[in-house]
């Protein structure tokens, strides 16, 4: 990840059995270091995949995370 790359959207469950949660922390940390804009949603207890992560059901500022990514 280098400066000037496209903004990132990161959604990661803390209980993901497939991809370690630390991977999300590493990529957002690198984005912050090089100045790449990012949005990071950490889902406490969330698993792997959109359905088990809360992508469609959890809300932020009154909108589902899915709706917020479309705006």
PDB file of C-alpha atoms in Angstrom:
ATOM      1  CA  UNK A   1       0.000   0.000   0.000  1.00  0.00           C
ATOM      2  CA  UNK A   2       1.475   3.294  -1.125  1.00  0.00           C
ATOM      3  CA  UNK A   3       0.567   6.963  -1.001  1.00  0.00           C
ATOM      4  CA  UNK A   4      -1.797   8.009  -3.785  1.00  0.00           C
ATOM      5  CA  UNK A   5      -3.762   4.766  -3.918  1.00  0.00           C
ATOM      6  CA  UNK A   6      -7.550   4.731  -3.913  1.00  0.00           C
ATOM      7  CA  UNK A   7      -9.376   5.043  -0.591  1.00  0.00           C
ATOM      8  CA  UNK A   8     -10.025   1.818   1.324  1.00  0.00           C
ATOM      9  CA  UNK A   9     -13.177   0.394   2.819  1.00  0.00           C
ATOM     10  CA  UNK A  10     -12.395  -2.148   5.546  1.00  0.00           C
ATOM     11  CA  UNK A  11     -15.047  -4.158   7.381  1.00  0.00           C
ATOM     12  CA  UNK A  12     -13.738  -6.877   9.639  1.00  0.00           C
ATOM     13  CA  UNK A  13     -15.199  -9.029  12.373  1.00  0.00           C
ATOM     14  CA  UNK A  14     -13.137  -9.531  15.486  1.00  0.00           C
ATOM     15  CA  UNK A  15     -14.087 -13.241  15.506  1.00  0.00           C
ATOM     16  CA  UNK A  16     -13.277 -13.941  11.839  1.00  0.00           C
ATOM     17  CA  UNK A  17     -11.966 -17.535  11.709  1.00  0.00           C
ATOM     18  CA  UNK A  18     -10.731 -17.212   8.105  1.00  0.00           C
ATOM     19  CA  UNK A  19      -8.754 -13.954   7.997  1.00  0.00           C
ATOM     20  CA  UNK A  20      -7.111 -12.731  11.186  1.00  0.00           C
ATOM     21  CA  UNK A  21      -8.479  -9.486  12.592  1.00  0.00           C
ATOM     22  CA  UNK A  22      -4.878  -8.316  12.906  1.00  0.00           C
ATOM     23  CA  UNK A  23      -4.775  -8.178   9.083  1.00  0.00           C
ATOM     24  CA  UNK A  24      -7.380  -5.412   9.113  1.00  0.00           C
ATOM     25  CA  UNK A  25      -5.409  -3.531  11.734  1.00  0.00           C
ATOM     26  CA  UNK A  26      -2.230  -3.897   9.684  1.00  0.00           C
ATOM     27  CA  UNK A  27      -3.720  -2.607   6.428  1.00  0.00           C
ATOM     28  CA  UNK A  28      -5.465   0.340   8.068  1.00  0.00           C
ATOM     29  CA  UNK A  29      -2.299   1.142   9.980  1.00  0.00           C
ATOM     30  CA  UNK A  30      -0.341   1.167   6.737  1.00  0.00           C
ATOM     31  CA  UNK A  31      -3.007   3.321   5.072  1.00  0.00           C
ATOM     32  CA  UNK A  32      -2.745   5.823   7.901  1.00  0.00           C
ATOM     33  CA  UNK A  33       1.064   5.815   7.706  1.00  0.00           C
ATOM     34  CA  UNK A  34       1.150   6.590   3.966  1.00  0.00           C
ATOM     35  CA  UNK A  35      -1.878   8.901   3.942  1.00  0.00           C
ATOM     36  CA  UNK A  36      -4.377   6.757   2.056  1.00  0.00           C
ATOM     37  CA  UNK A  37      -7.924   7.641   3.150  1.00  0.00           C
ATOM     38  CA  UNK A  38      -9.874   4.755   4.664  1.00  0.00           C
ATOM     39  CA  UNK A  39     -13.055   3.840   6.465  1.00  0.00           C
ATOM     40  CA  UNK A  40     -12.790   1.003   8.960  1.00  0.00           C
ATOM     41  CA  UNK A  41     -15.736  -0.754  10.560  1.00  0.00           C
ATOM     42  CA  UNK A  42     -14.713  -3.167  13.300  1.00  0.00           C
ATOM     43  CA  UNK A  43     -17.522  -5.603  14.116  1.00  0.00           C
ATOM     44  CA  UNK A  44     -17.194  -6.983  17.644  1.00  0.00           C
ATOM     45  CA  UNK A  45     -17.877 -10.722  17.507  1.00  0.00           C
ATOM     46  CA  UNK A  46     -18.388 -10.637  13.726  1.00  0.00           C
ATOM     47  CA  UNK A  47     -17.295 -13.570  11.624  1.00  0.00           C
ATOM     48  CA  UNK A  48     -16.230 -13.954   7.998  1.00  0.00           C
ATOM     49  CA  UNK A  49     -18.353 -12.814   5.062  1.00  0.00           C
ATOM     50  CA  UNK A  50     -20.967 -10.128   4.661  1.00  0.00           C
ATOM     51  CA  UNK A  51     -23.824 -12.009   6.327  1.00  0.00           C
ATOM     52  CA  UNK A  52     -21.945 -12.903   9.513  1.00  0.00           C
ATOM     53  CA  UNK A  53     -20.200  -9.538   9.758  1.00  0.00           C
ATOM     54  CA  UNK A  54     -23.319  -7.403  10.130  1.00  0.00           C
ATOM     55  CA  UNK A  55     -22.792  -5.609   6.796  1.00  0.00           C
ATOM     56  CA  UNK A  56     -26.528  -5.616   6.041  1.00  0.00           C
ATOM     57  CA  UNK A  57     -27.920  -5.338   9.569  1.00  0.00           C
ATOM     58  CA  UNK A  58     -25.659  -3.064  11.645  1.00  0.00           C
ATOM     59  CA  UNK A  59     -26.194   0.675  11.455  1.00  0.00           C
ATOM     60  CA  UNK A  60     -23.960   3.716  11.729  1.00  0.00           C
ATOM     61  CA  UNK A  61     -25.603   7.133  12.010  1.00  0.00           C
ATOM     62  CA  UNK A  62     -28.978   5.530  11.235  1.00  0.00           C
ATOM     63  CA  UNK A  63     -27.881   3.778   8.024  1.00  0.00           C
ATOM     64  CA  UNK A  64     -26.859   0.194   7.454  1.00  0.00           C
ATOM     65  CA  UNK A  65     -23.172  -0.225   6.679  1.00  0.00           C
ATOM     66  CA  UNK A  66     -24.246  -1.514   3.251  1.00  0.00           C
ATOM     67  CA  UNK A  67     -26.178   1.719   2.584  1.00  0.00           C
ATOM     68  CA  UNK A  68     -23.290   3.894   3.815  1.00  0.00           C
ATOM     69  CA  UNK A  69     -20.882   2.242   1.358  1.00  0.00           C
ATOM     70  CA  UNK A  70     -23.223   3.055  -1.519  1.00  0.00           C
ATOM     71  CA  UNK A  71     -23.190   6.784  -0.808  1.00  0.00           C
TER      72      UNK A  71
END
